[in-house]
XYZ file of C-alpha atoms in Angstrom:
696
model
C 80.217 34.032 5.035
C 80.880 33.694 1.330
C 84.606 33.337 2.015
C 83.857 30.397 4.272
C 81.869 28.698 1.530
C 84.742 29.054 -0.942
C 87.185 27.804 1.664
C 85.085 24.735 2.255
C 84.879 23.948 -1.452
C 88.610 24.371 -1.965
C 89.766 22.412 1.051
C 87.061 19.789 1.294
C 85.901 17.828 4.308
C 89.452 16.759 5.178
C 89.767 20.078 6.987
C 86.538 19.654 8.943
C 88.379 19.818 12.245
C 90.133 23.037 11.239
C 86.934 24.911 10.419
C 86.372 25.902 14.057
C 87.745 29.383 13.283
C 84.926 29.856 10.797
C 82.210 28.293 12.928
C 78.822 29.898 13.191
C 77.739 31.167 16.629
C 76.679 28.562 19.161
C 73.075 28.132 20.247
C 73.581 30.029 23.509
C 74.978 32.973 21.513
C 72.032 33.000 19.094
C 69.305 32.480 21.675
C 69.198 36.035 23.101
C 68.539 37.490 19.632
C 65.806 35.052 18.624
C 63.181 36.787 20.741
C 59.529 36.009 20.162
C 58.654 33.343 17.591
C 55.776 32.851 15.142
C 54.590 29.900 13.027
C 53.485 30.181 9.406
C 51.050 27.352 10.107
C 48.835 25.319 7.780
C 50.804 26.380 4.721
C 54.179 24.969 3.680
C 53.499 21.726 5.574
C 50.300 20.981 3.641
C 51.075 17.878 1.554
C 51.608 18.653 -2.129
C 49.899 22.077 -2.240
C 50.660 24.831 0.312
C 47.468 26.782 -0.479
C 45.059 23.859 -0.164
C 44.090 24.604 3.454
C 42.970 28.146 2.692
C 46.145 30.177 3.176
C 47.844 32.052 0.334
C 51.520 31.452 -0.370
C 53.534 33.703 1.982
C 54.446 36.982 0.303
C 56.597 39.997 1.170
C 53.745 41.967 2.773
C 52.806 39.104 5.070
C 56.364 38.374 6.217
C 57.054 42.074 6.797
C 53.881 42.187 8.921
C 55.297 39.385 11.068
C 58.438 41.443 11.674
C 56.466 44.638 12.325
C 54.320 42.772 14.868
C 57.432 42.216 17.006
C 58.464 38.684 16.116
C 62.112 37.898 15.449
C 61.928 34.150 14.761
C 59.707 32.471 12.209
C 59.143 28.721 12.265
C 58.311 27.344 8.818
C 56.582 23.958 9.160
C 57.422 22.206 5.918
C 56.576 19.054 3.952
C 59.238 17.265 1.936
C 58.162 13.674 1.348
C 55.030 14.670 -0.567
C 57.204 16.829 -2.825
C 59.643 14.030 -3.622
C 59.800 11.403 -6.357
C 61.953 8.290 -5.933
C 63.616 9.881 -2.931
C 64.506 13.152 -4.690
C 62.911 16.404 -3.521
C 61.458 18.407 -6.399
C 63.796 21.269 -7.338
C 60.868 23.616 -7.821
C 59.684 22.936 -4.282
C 63.139 23.634 -2.873
C 63.062 26.960 -4.722
C 59.597 27.722 -3.287
C 60.800 27.052 0.252
C 63.881 29.175 -0.425
C 61.575 32.057 -1.386
C 59.952 32.001 2.052
C 63.246 31.546 3.892
C 64.718 34.514 2.005
C 61.738 36.711 2.919
C 62.158 35.856 6.609
C 65.924 36.357 6.734
C 65.661 39.430 4.489
C 63.555 41.029 7.219
C 66.286 40.366 9.770
C 64.562 37.420 11.452
C 65.668 33.883 12.218
C 64.046 31.091 10.180
C 63.487 27.630 11.675
C 62.922 25.212 8.798
C 61.599 21.842 9.918
C 60.361 18.535 8.569
C 56.696 18.523 9.581
C 54.198 15.631 9.745
C 54.387 15.154 5.961
C 51.964 12.210 5.733
C 53.568 10.535 8.743
C 56.495 8.829 7.023
C 58.689 9.523 10.069
C 56.350 11.064 12.641
C 54.118 8.001 12.930
C 56.884 5.376 12.856
C 59.173 5.965 15.801
C 59.751 2.285 16.513
C 61.597 -0.657 15.001
C 60.077 -3.992 14.048
C 56.463 -4.701 14.967
C 54.386 -1.891 16.340
C 51.176 0.031 15.864
C 50.271 3.132 13.950
C 46.847 4.492 12.983
C 46.365 1.681 10.488
C 46.832 -1.045 13.099
C 49.729 -3.443 13.480
C 52.609 -2.758 11.109
C 56.272 -3.623 10.713
C 58.716 -0.748 10.486
C 62.401 -0.714 9.620
C 63.884 2.104 11.660
C 67.092 1.817 9.626
C 65.192 2.521 6.396
C 63.440 5.531 7.892
C 66.737 6.873 9.245
C 68.256 6.488 5.777
C 65.367 8.415 4.242
C 65.750 11.107 6.904
C 69.442 11.402 6.095
C 68.776 11.592 2.348
C 66.168 14.337 2.613
C 68.209 16.460 4.995
C 71.313 16.127 2.822
C 69.317 17.564 -0.083
C 67.830 20.355 2.047
C 71.159 21.239 3.634
C 72.894 21.343 0.262
C 70.335 23.863 -0.986
C 70.978 26.164 1.980
C 74.657 25.478 2.746
C 75.862 29.084 2.434
C 73.175 30.698 4.617
C 74.403 32.241 7.859
C 73.240 31.556 11.416
C 69.814 33.101 10.758
C 68.744 29.800 9.190
C 68.121 26.983 11.663
C 67.123 23.412 10.794
C 64.715 21.272 12.850
C 64.876 17.488 12.534
C 61.154 16.664 12.918
C 57.910 18.017 14.369
C 55.982 15.839 16.853
C 57.559 12.379 16.524
C 55.215 9.748 17.940
C 52.341 12.122 18.732
C 50.022 10.093 16.496
C 50.460 6.865 18.432
C 47.103 5.071 18.671
C 44.849 5.924 21.575
C 44.347 2.316 22.599
C 44.179 2.283 26.365
C 47.904 1.747 26.706
C 49.941 2.549 29.772
C 51.243 5.922 28.562
C 48.286 8.306 28.893
C 46.216 5.873 26.862
C 48.798 5.664 24.084
C 51.476 3.185 23.186
C 54.276 3.667 25.714
C 57.188 5.889 24.671
C 60.073 4.249 26.511
C 63.871 4.150 26.266
C 63.757 1.650 23.408
C 61.667 4.017 21.331
C 63.806 6.987 22.390
C 66.790 5.111 20.996
C 64.992 4.932 17.637
C 64.110 8.642 17.768
C 67.715 9.410 18.662
C 68.828 7.569 15.508
C 66.469 9.701 13.409
C 67.864 12.904 14.915
C 71.428 11.690 14.420
C 70.636 10.884 10.779
C 69.599 14.516 10.313
C 72.701 15.807 12.085
C 74.987 13.535 10.069
C 73.428 14.673 6.791
C 73.585 18.382 7.610
C 77.192 18.270 8.821
C 78.337 16.233 5.805
C 77.411 19.015 3.386
C 80.028 21.354 4.839
C 79.953 25.101 4.478
C 78.018 26.824 7.205
C 76.090 23.600 7.735
C 79.116 22.221 9.558
C 78.081 24.262 12.591
C 74.529 25.361 11.775
C 72.079 25.096 14.681
C 69.857 21.999 14.429
C 66.803 21.558 16.666
C 65.939 18.076 17.978
C 62.509 17.156 19.351
C 61.366 15.538 22.555
C 59.138 12.448 22.127
C 55.752 13.785 20.933
C 57.333 17.200 21.756
C 55.704 16.768 25.172
C 57.406 18.473 28.081
C 56.864 15.490 30.361
C 58.768 13.329 27.826
C 61.733 15.708 27.702
C 63.701 13.777 30.376
C 63.967 10.938 27.833
C 65.514 13.306 25.311
C 67.854 14.753 27.945
C 69.071 11.322 29.057
C 69.604 10.048 25.482
C 70.551 13.249 23.696
C 71.722 12.845 20.088
C 75.442 13.011 19.349
C 76.392 15.871 17.044
C 79.469 15.533 14.755
C 79.999 19.292 15.210
C 80.516 18.819 18.938
C 78.570 20.428 21.757
C 76.741 23.715 21.507
C 75.230 23.567 18.024
C 71.828 22.084 18.816
C 68.630 23.165 20.542
C 65.853 21.031 21.998
C 62.168 21.405 21.136
C 58.881 20.921 22.988
C 55.321 22.133 22.299
C 52.898 23.583 24.815
C 49.139 23.137 24.491
C 47.641 22.579 27.976
C 44.627 20.714 26.650
C 41.729 21.883 28.819
C 42.698 25.528 28.390
C 44.175 25.415 24.902
C 42.387 22.858 22.751
C 39.318 21.393 24.458
C 36.224 22.500 22.501
C 33.688 19.678 22.700
C 32.363 20.572 26.155
C 32.997 19.376 29.695
C 33.875 15.741 30.260
C 33.551 13.492 33.297
C 37.335 13.661 33.751
C 37.607 17.450 33.515
C 36.105 20.808 32.575
C 36.824 23.041 29.631
C 38.822 26.050 30.863
C 37.551 29.330 29.376
C 39.215 31.564 31.972
C 42.681 31.846 33.539
C 43.887 32.787 37.009
C 42.407 36.173 38.033
C 40.899 36.719 34.581
C 37.616 35.041 35.514
C 34.022 36.110 36.207
C 34.563 34.960 39.773
C 31.517 32.722 39.819
C 32.859 30.053 37.492
C 35.861 28.543 39.218
C 35.132 25.179 37.591
C 36.006 26.635 34.181
C 39.020 28.635 35.357
C 42.574 27.363 34.876
C 44.354 28.072 38.138
C 46.035 26.401 41.095
C 48.041 23.397 39.913
C 46.025 22.788 36.717
C 48.082 22.299 33.568
C 48.496 25.743 32.031
C 48.244 27.670 35.309
C 50.996 30.009 36.512
C 52.254 27.360 38.910
C 52.447 24.618 36.290
C 54.082 26.918 33.716
C 56.766 27.935 36.210
C 57.456 24.325 37.220
C 57.509 22.934 33.682
C 59.681 25.693 32.244
C 62.162 25.721 35.104
C 62.504 21.978 34.624
C 63.375 22.540 30.956
C 65.925 25.161 31.978
C 67.772 22.853 34.342
C 67.479 19.913 31.960
C 68.738 21.719 28.857
C 69.555 25.430 28.954
C 71.826 25.186 31.986
C 73.784 22.587 30.008
C 74.229 24.843 26.983
C 71.111 23.720 25.087
C 68.436 26.413 24.641
C 64.900 25.136 24.079
C 62.446 26.099 21.354
C 58.759 25.927 22.225
C 58.020 25.172 18.596
C 54.256 25.568 19.008
C 52.083 27.073 21.716
C 48.661 28.667 21.877
C 45.030 28.559 22.983
C 41.915 28.639 20.812
C 39.251 31.335 20.987
C 35.924 29.912 22.269
C 33.802 32.033 19.912
C 31.243 29.261 19.520
C 30.871 28.739 23.269
C 30.766 32.149 24.936
C 29.111 35.482 24.212
C 29.010 39.021 25.606
C 30.810 39.726 28.873
C 31.815 36.086 29.346
C 33.503 36.091 25.939
C 35.262 39.346 26.833
C 36.663 37.831 30.031
C 37.741 34.727 28.105
C 39.624 36.777 25.499
C 41.335 38.788 28.245
C 42.261 35.505 29.932
C 43.841 34.207 26.717
C 45.886 37.373 26.330
C 47.086 37.163 29.946
C 48.015 33.495 29.469
C 50.027 34.235 26.315
C 51.825 37.090 28.054
C 52.711 35.064 31.137
C 53.762 32.029 29.089
C 56.182 33.875 26.820
C 57.605 35.839 29.784
C 58.248 32.575 31.638
C 59.802 31.124 28.493
C 62.182 34.050 28.120
C 63.163 33.761 31.778
C 64.063 30.082 31.406
C 66.055 30.079 28.169
C 63.173 29.104 25.881
C 62.171 30.554 22.499
C 58.332 30.649 22.389
C 56.801 30.278 18.897
C 53.048 30.914 18.748
C 50.937 28.767 16.415
C 48.953 30.707 13.803
C 46.707 28.896 11.291
C 45.424 31.879 9.311
C 41.795 30.939 9.940
C 39.624 33.410 11.877
C 36.586 31.250 12.562
C 35.495 29.592 15.784
C 38.407 28.115 17.713
C 41.122 30.022 15.848
C 44.652 30.948 16.992
C 45.202 33.673 14.402
C 47.036 36.911 15.238
C 48.054 38.205 11.778
C 45.548 38.241 8.915
C 46.356 36.592 5.608
C 43.055 35.138 4.303
C 41.712 38.482 3.072
C 39.511 36.861 0.419
C 37.550 35.201 3.216
C 37.756 37.679 6.102
C 38.338 41.023 4.390
C 40.783 43.707 5.475
C 44.441 43.686 4.467
C 47.258 41.191 4.669
C 49.102 41.902 7.906
C 46.158 43.305 9.876
C 46.432 42.374 13.559
C 43.355 40.360 14.514
C 44.259 39.872 18.190
C 45.847 43.094 19.437
C 45.517 42.275 23.145
C 47.271 38.918 22.881
C 50.047 40.389 20.752
C 50.567 43.295 23.146
C 50.752 40.959 26.142
C 53.595 39.116 24.424
C 55.300 42.318 23.252
C 55.292 43.583 26.837
C 57.117 40.444 27.944
C 59.874 41.361 25.484
C 59.991 45.045 26.414
C 58.197 46.269 23.282
C 55.711 49.136 23.219
C 52.012 48.306 22.891
C 50.380 48.634 19.494
C 47.147 50.625 19.150
C 43.800 48.937 18.576
C 41.084 46.918 20.282
C 40.274 43.444 19.012
C 38.314 42.165 22.009
C 35.464 44.675 21.788
C 35.180 44.040 18.063
C 34.963 40.278 18.554
C 32.455 40.589 21.406
C 30.279 42.897 19.308
C 30.030 40.122 16.741
C 29.037 37.661 19.519
C 26.680 39.738 21.718
C 25.211 38.711 25.043
C 21.503 39.351 24.443
C 19.765 40.757 27.565
C 16.810 38.907 28.994
C 13.468 39.933 27.502
C 9.906 38.883 28.008
C 10.314 36.603 25.022
C 13.616 35.196 26.315
C 16.499 33.969 24.157
C 16.882 31.588 21.295
C 19.504 30.632 18.775
C 19.093 31.698 15.176
C 20.846 29.344 12.771
C 21.533 29.957 9.098
C 22.145 26.982 6.817
C 24.060 27.344 3.561
C 25.309 24.364 1.563
C 28.212 24.749 -0.833
C 27.855 21.862 -3.286
C 25.189 21.090 -5.877
C 25.651 17.383 -6.320
C 25.728 15.867 -2.821
C 23.968 16.072 0.513
C 25.523 18.174 3.265
C 24.756 18.456 6.973
C 24.259 21.432 9.277
C 24.443 20.536 12.974
C 23.183 22.226 16.128
C 24.682 20.302 19.027
C 24.463 20.513 22.820
C 27.127 18.790 24.885
C 25.311 17.682 28.029
C 26.738 18.325 31.480
C 26.076 17.457 35.101
C 22.526 16.351 35.929
C 21.483 16.963 32.343
C 23.350 13.832 31.354
C 20.549 11.720 32.825
C 17.726 11.645 30.276
C 16.232 8.413 31.634
C 13.645 10.426 33.608
C 12.081 11.510 30.309
C 9.952 9.650 27.766
C 10.988 11.859 24.870
C 12.154 15.242 23.652
C 10.263 18.412 22.725
C 11.641 21.001 20.297
C 10.200 24.472 19.666
C 11.277 26.158 16.449
C 10.296 28.366 13.547
C 11.938 29.266 10.284
C 12.249 28.723 6.617
C 14.719 26.857 4.437
C 14.608 26.398 0.699
C 16.287 24.172 -1.854
C 17.493 25.687 -5.094
C 16.769 22.761 -7.445
C 17.150 21.460 -9.911
C 20.541 19.873 -9.356
C 22.876 19.380 -12.260
C 21.345 15.971 -12.869
C 20.449 12.600 -11.416
C 23.807 11.263 -12.528
C 25.419 13.616 -10.019
C 23.727 11.855 -7.138
C 21.060 14.334 -6.050
C 18.193 13.469 -8.340
C 16.078 16.063 -10.076
C 15.568 18.507 -7.224
C 17.209 19.527 -3.977
C 15.775 18.221 -0.721
C 15.969 18.681 3.051
C 15.094 16.802 6.211
C 15.731 17.391 9.899
C 16.624 14.727 12.473
C 16.898 14.833 16.243
C 19.935 12.872 17.422
C 21.646 11.874 20.640
C 24.785 10.027 21.688
C 24.939 7.969 24.869
C 27.274 5.887 27.007
C 31.008 5.324 26.861
C 30.745 4.144 23.255
C 28.820 7.270 22.215
C 26.052 5.104 20.756
C 24.078 6.973 18.078
C 20.269 7.286 17.949
C 18.161 9.478 15.688
C 14.571 10.271 14.754
C 12.912 12.399 12.103
C 11.644 15.806 13.213
C 10.703 17.210 9.805
C 10.801 15.020 6.710
C 10.645 17.918 4.265
C 11.999 20.912 6.124
C 11.591 23.229 3.143
C 7.803 22.645 3.144
C 6.801 21.794 6.718
C 8.366 24.669 8.679
C 6.561 27.934 9.409
C 8.628 31.077 8.903
C 6.513 33.263 11.186
C 5.066 31.089 13.950
C 6.788 28.757 16.398
C 5.718 25.138 16.291
C 6.263 22.542 18.977
C 7.379 19.066 17.913
C 7.518 16.091 20.269
C 9.580 12.983 19.614
C 9.096 9.999 21.947
C 11.781 7.372 22.480
C 9.655 4.881 20.522
C 9.723 7.286 17.570
C 13.488 6.848 17.182
C 14.730 4.582 14.411
C 16.119 2.364 17.132
C 14.976 2.990 20.707
C 17.742 4.740 22.669
C 19.737 2.971 25.351
C 22.103 4.406 27.946
C 19.806 7.349 28.601
C 21.228 7.726 32.098
C 24.572 8.706 30.551
C 23.755 10.865 27.531
C 26.719 12.754 26.099
C 25.167 15.021 23.497
C 21.876 15.896 21.858
C 21.141 17.985 18.786
C 19.519 18.517 15.420
C 20.918 17.754 11.981
C 19.550 19.460 8.879
C 20.388 17.277 5.885
C 19.958 18.515 2.352
C 21.142 19.461 -1.083
C 21.361 23.086 -2.267
C 19.904 24.341 1.038
C 19.702 27.924 2.238
C 17.609 29.407 5.018
C 17.287 30.319 8.695
C 15.686 28.516 11.643
C 15.224 29.911 15.162
C 15.245 27.405 18.039
C 13.579 28.446 21.295
C 14.448 25.441 23.447
C 14.895 21.689 23.744
C 12.890 20.086 26.580
C 12.595 16.671 28.133
C 9.077 15.192 28.246
C 8.142 13.522 31.537
C 5.787 10.539 31.863
C 3.012 12.776 33.240
C 3.190 14.959 30.127
C 4.971 17.866 31.799
C 8.247 19.166 30.359
C 11.425 20.759 31.649
C 14.194 22.657 29.901
C 17.276 20.764 28.769
C 18.674 23.819 26.963
C 17.111 27.235 26.301
C 20.068 28.629 24.332
C 21.154 31.421 26.638
C 24.590 30.453 25.346
C 25.372 29.653 21.750
C 25.409 25.893 21.119
C 27.990 24.150 18.969
C 27.266 24.762 15.274
C 28.969 22.706 12.581
C 28.921 21.935 8.892
C 26.566 24.162 6.913
C 25.198 25.792 10.096
C 26.257 29.169 11.503
C 24.493 31.607 13.808
C 24.247 33.286 17.197
C 22.112 33.823 20.290
C 19.290 36.336 19.760
C 16.400 37.873 21.657
C 13.332 36.118 20.317
C 11.690 39.431 19.546
C 14.797 40.608 17.667
C 15.554 40.503 13.957
C 19.342 40.560 13.880
C 21.121 39.674 10.647
C 23.569 36.816 10.480
C 26.631 36.644 8.309
C 27.266 33.276 6.709
C 30.633 32.400 5.232
C 30.455 30.224 2.149
C 33.507 28.066 1.452
C 34.060 26.428 -1.899
C 34.531 22.676 -2.014
C 38.194 21.733 -1.780
C 38.022 18.880 -4.278
C 35.676 16.735 -6.317
C 35.668 14.107 -3.602
C 32.183 13.685 -2.090
C 32.214 13.429 1.695
C 29.543 12.371 4.168
C 30.061 12.969 7.893
C 28.183 11.033 10.561
C 28.944 10.929 14.284
C 32.077 8.884 14.794
C 32.549 8.276 11.079
C 33.371 10.024 7.801
C 33.035 8.424 4.373
C 34.534 9.630 1.107
C 33.486 8.808 -2.448
C 36.083 9.383 -5.146
C 37.162 8.190 -8.575
C 40.457 6.336 -8.992
C 42.208 6.221 -12.354
C 43.482 2.680 -11.748
C 43.446 -0.205 -9.283
C 46.262 0.411 -6.788
C 47.002 0.848 -3.059
C 45.609 4.021 -1.470
C 45.570 5.734 1.904
C 42.898 7.811 3.642
C 43.969 10.150 6.445
C 42.108 12.458 8.847
C 44.108 15.280 10.467
C 43.135 17.933 12.991
C 44.045 21.611 12.612
C 47.456 21.005 14.191
C 48.341 18.459 11.530
C 48.028 15.535 13.925
C 46.599 12.298 12.554
C 43.162 11.418 13.904
C 42.557 8.293 11.844
C 44.207 6.542 8.943
C 43.483 3.569 6.710
C 45.404 1.769 3.974
C 43.263 0.085 1.322
C 43.190 -0.890 -2.340
C 41.216 1.481 -4.559
C 39.648 0.010 -7.680
C 39.525 1.802 -11.001
C 36.387 3.939 -11.063
C 34.210 4.999 -8.111
C 35.390 4.026 -4.606
C 34.189 4.540 -1.042
C 36.367 4.581 2.054
C 35.221 5.034 5.665
C 37.221 6.238 8.666
C 36.108 6.056 12.282
C 37.144 8.559 14.933
C 35.936 9.828 18.317
C 37.474 13.220 17.537
C 35.020 16.113 17.152
C 35.658 19.415 15.430
C 37.393 20.774 12.315
C 39.567 18.306 10.422
C 41.128 17.687 7.034
C 40.370 14.508 5.074
C 42.976 13.393 2.548
C 42.750 10.416 0.200
C 45.894 9.569 -1.717
C 46.595 7.015 -4.432
C 50.029 7.483 -5.940
C 50.234 11.014 -7.334
C 46.438 11.420 -7.162
C 45.228 13.317 -4.078
C 41.873 14.493 -2.837
C 41.646 16.837 0.168
C 38.629 18.379 1.864
C 37.876 20.170 5.122
C 35.272 18.429 7.301
C 33.590 18.989 10.661
C 33.632 15.748 12.672
C 30.826 14.925 15.100
């Protein structure tokens, strides 16, 4: 390939048409060798700092482990805009990306290098003129964005011009996926129609133009172009308005992502419109069909076959292989225990195996999403965060899922058993005379601000109607302590640490918030050895609850500074007008635990230990999370425009706000109905604060 590079330099672009003899293989020639794909997620796409979301910079041991696991394509989600000044990508960053690309190709794999969300400069602005993004109504110049796209890709392509066909470029990630959820006609979002597809087409063509203009192997390098929002049901728009490639036909691939929501991503509990799917097809307890993905449900065998065969006829049969750039399903470690968790994990493995087999059959390259995290709701298959989870870089954390995919590609199974290990850590406690409870450990990580540990129950079915009660009863025992003193009153916590516990609930379509104090000073008023029963009537709430006939969630928040300790909860009951009570939840399944809270279901006469992971604060920004809202307090060096952004673990924008930060201390608030792990980023010029949060 070196000869081709010299030829291109000597002869220049005037001989572009004559370079066909030196062309790289077409997409249909490369596709059979690409095999199974893997994402180095939550790393190179993190704005400014690739290690800020907990993952180490990819090294030789990690990339070799990817190859040894059976993958032959590695997708490298990558940020560029946040590493650029005045439109020029930092040379050091280009070298850093090159390091990862070289490791992948050096192991004989294909590397797909994309332009990821990257603070939304392109992803959130796939329209021209007036439109809406997460900040509200804005005016966008599609021509300016296309010019920026062309400029960045010209710089990237120049850096990698002499690489052979093992390097593939991808124009974007999920263009338009962050459209506001505003009740619009397109699944609640702003409609993605032909006019918007024309804009997206111009962005893809800007990338293609830039890459081809740099010559060398880039003249015929494979470039991947994305469907609107990378949704399969939007792929007909891409097919009907496919970008024009200066290299001619055969040198592009299409891209979609595949996360069937109820099976893959839904974690906040059942909703009126649908259930959370823990199980899949015949991998089910048999008595829980409501939580089993089967039949024609999105993610079932039938839907996978129909969706993937549609992609085949739409693209592959016309010489355009398709990359499933991201796919996966979270582990419901915080929802299920014991045998139910075992069935769920087997169901996930079966789903992965069937999905990648169907992809292979239909001319698709499946790339699994891997975030590196191993906590509740993770996708991780290959370990890299050894400082947090132990073991060695490259350990396989999900042997069954990996083997199901290897089988689809004719590879031998690897030894090991991940499911039993995971289930052992989340046991199903047998019934005892004392029954079950949930034991929760609280551990704050900062010394100068209040943090929250949450025990939350998402209400379902008849339990949604709390109007038949006059209040709530909680039975609990435990002990928490505050370290005190803090580092000083000037740091915002006063002289000593403190704690308090509130009962909360959310009701109605608006998820209205109501709360009441259960224990004002939890470190002094709780009993470590004996259960106490606490009753809270509706009139005891700070504002009397409304919408009790449609309650969405109920739970307990432990607020405090420098808090550590353990509380065991026996039950939460509803109090009837005649004074009798009935169980709302008796914790035979682990409830949702967030923030500083971690724990598991226990027999009430047991004394099982609980491991608590302590995570250091990601920045000096002070963050307070309340249901539906997160506020950040930070210091700005000057008065200037700023932006606050909330992203979920897939890098999708949840909420965003532009504002002017004043020199000195500032506060910004973002509202969101999203619940679960997220990343909060506040940016003012070159100054950035980032912190992981758990949204409620």
